[in-house]
């Protein structure tokens, strides 16, 4: 039996020279902004397909717990990230889905070594699976 194809990333590049996103987050939110951004990137890497649905209450609760900010702070920082286009503004504003195209682009060397392709941006109809849905085929009697 072969090993299942991994759809997560065990690492992501953390460039030493920060760009405008980090500068703005640190200026507006201090270390909370910096930490929030990198914890979101870590969370995305550890999530299948590098996409995170914040409409799911359990996902939202986990995001705020992981980033150690209040729900209001998280919404404010994510709105800033969307306005900077660091996260996809359309997906965030319309569906509360976090998608970072630059992260996926930076992970392309990882996916090029795998037999699976890089994750693709979800469309606006994206939704999380319900707990009772599975990836298994239904067996017919």
mmCIF file with all atom_site columns, C-alpha atoms in Angstrom, residues 9 11-15 37 41 44-45 49-50 85-86 88 99-113 117-121:
data_model
loop_
_atom_site.group_PDB
_atom_site.id
_atom_site.type_symbol
_atom_site.label_atom_id
_atom_site.label_alt_id
_atom_site.label_comp_id
_atom_site.label_asym_id
_atom_site.label_entity_id
_atom_site.label_seq_id
_atom_site.pdbx_PDB_ins_code
_atom_site.Cartn_x
_atom_site.Cartn_y
_atom_site.Cartn_z
_atom_site.occupancy
_atom_site.B_iso_or_equiv
_atom_site.pdbx_formal_charge
_atom_site.auth_seq_id
_atom_site.auth_comp_id
_atom_site.auth_asym_id
_atom_site.auth_atom_id
_atom_site.pdbx_PDB_model_num
ATOM 1  C CA . UNK A 1 9   ? 3.429  21.817 3.670  1.00 0.00 ? 9   UNK A CA 1
ATOM 2  C CA . UNK A 1 11  ? 7.683  24.360 5.980  1.00 0.00 ? 11  UNK A CA 1
ATOM 3  C CA . UNK A 1 12  ? 7.475  27.691 4.213  1.00 0.00 ? 12  UNK A CA 1
ATOM 4  C CA . UNK A 1 13  ? 10.200 30.201 3.343  1.00 0.00 ? 13  UNK A CA 1
ATOM 5  C CA . UNK A 1 14  ? 10.602 32.967 5.907  1.00 0.00 ? 14  UNK A CA 1
ATOM 6  C CA . UNK A 1 15  ? 12.562 35.658 4.150  1.00 0.00 ? 15  UNK A CA 1
ATOM 7  C CA . UNK A 1 37  ? 0.756  36.932 10.160 1.00 0.00 ? 37  UNK A CA 1
ATOM 8  C CA . UNK A 1 41  ? 1.011  31.255 7.376  1.00 0.00 ? 41  UNK A CA 1
ATOM 9  C CA . UNK A 1 44  ? -2.268 27.584 6.176  1.00 0.00 ? 44  UNK A CA 1
ATOM 10 C CA . UNK A 1 45  ? 0.720  25.311 5.585  1.00 0.00 ? 45  UNK A CA 1
ATOM 11 C CA . UNK A 1 49  ? -4.849 22.870 0.214  1.00 0.00 ? 49  UNK A CA 1
ATOM 12 C CA . UNK A 1 50  ? -3.430 25.899 2.064  1.00 0.00 ? 50  UNK A CA 1
ATOM 13 C CA . UNK A 1 85  ? -3.917 42.086 -0.843 1.00 0.00 ? 85  UNK A CA 1
ATOM 14 C CA . UNK A 1 86  ? -1.669 39.888 1.298  1.00 0.00 ? 86  UNK A CA 1
ATOM 15 C CA . UNK A 1 88  ? -7.160 37.319 -1.264 1.00 0.00 ? 88  UNK A CA 1
ATOM 16 C CA . UNK A 1 99  ? -5.998 32.291 0.719  1.00 0.00 ? 99  UNK A CA 1
ATOM 17 C CA . UNK A 1 100 ? -2.442 33.582 0.253  1.00 0.00 ? 100 UNK A CA 1
ATOM 18 C CA . UNK A 1 101 ? -1.324 33.226 -3.357 1.00 0.00 ? 101 UNK A CA 1
ATOM 19 C CA . UNK A 1 102 ? 2.239  34.347 -2.519 1.00 0.00 ? 102 UNK A CA 1
ATOM 20 C CA . UNK A 1 103 ? 2.526  31.501 -0.005 1.00 0.00 ? 103 UNK A CA 1
ATOM 21 C CA . UNK A 1 104 ? 1.420  28.951 -2.613 1.00 0.00 ? 104 UNK A CA 1
ATOM 22 C CA . UNK A 1 105 ? 3.870  30.472 -5.104 1.00 0.00 ? 105 UNK A CA 1
ATOM 23 C CA . UNK A 1 106 ? 6.680  30.201 -2.541 1.00 0.00 ? 106 UNK A CA 1
ATOM 24 C CA . UNK A 1 107 ? 5.768  26.548 -1.962 1.00 0.00 ? 107 UNK A CA 1
ATOM 25 C CA . UNK A 1 108 ? 6.063  25.638 -5.651 1.00 0.00 ? 108 UNK A CA 1
ATOM 26 C CA . UNK A 1 109 ? 9.502  23.965 -5.172 1.00 0.00 ? 109 UNK A CA 1
ATOM 27 C CA . UNK A 1 110 ? 7.929  21.708 -2.543 1.00 0.00 ? 110 UNK A CA 1
ATOM 28 C CA . UNK A 1 111 ? 5.035  20.725 -4.788 1.00 0.00 ? 111 UNK A CA 1
ATOM 29 C CA . UNK A 1 112 ? 7.292  20.249 -7.804 1.00 0.00 ? 112 UNK A CA 1
ATOM 30 C CA . UNK A 1 113 ? 8.951  17.347 -5.935 1.00 0.00 ? 113 UNK A CA 1
ATOM 31 C CA . UNK A 1 117 ? 0.017  19.616 -8.059 1.00 0.00 ? 117 UNK A CA 1
ATOM 32 C CA . UNK A 1 118 ? 0.098  22.937 -6.211 1.00 0.00 ? 118 UNK A CA 1
ATOM 33 C CA . UNK A 1 119 ? -3.129 23.978 -4.534 1.00 0.00 ? 119 UNK A CA 1
ATOM 34 C CA . UNK A 1 120 ? -5.410 26.158 -6.626 1.00 0.00 ? 120 UNK A CA 1
ATOM 35 C CA . UNK A 1 121 ? -7.287 29.245 -5.507 1.00 0.00 ? 121 UNK A CA 1
#
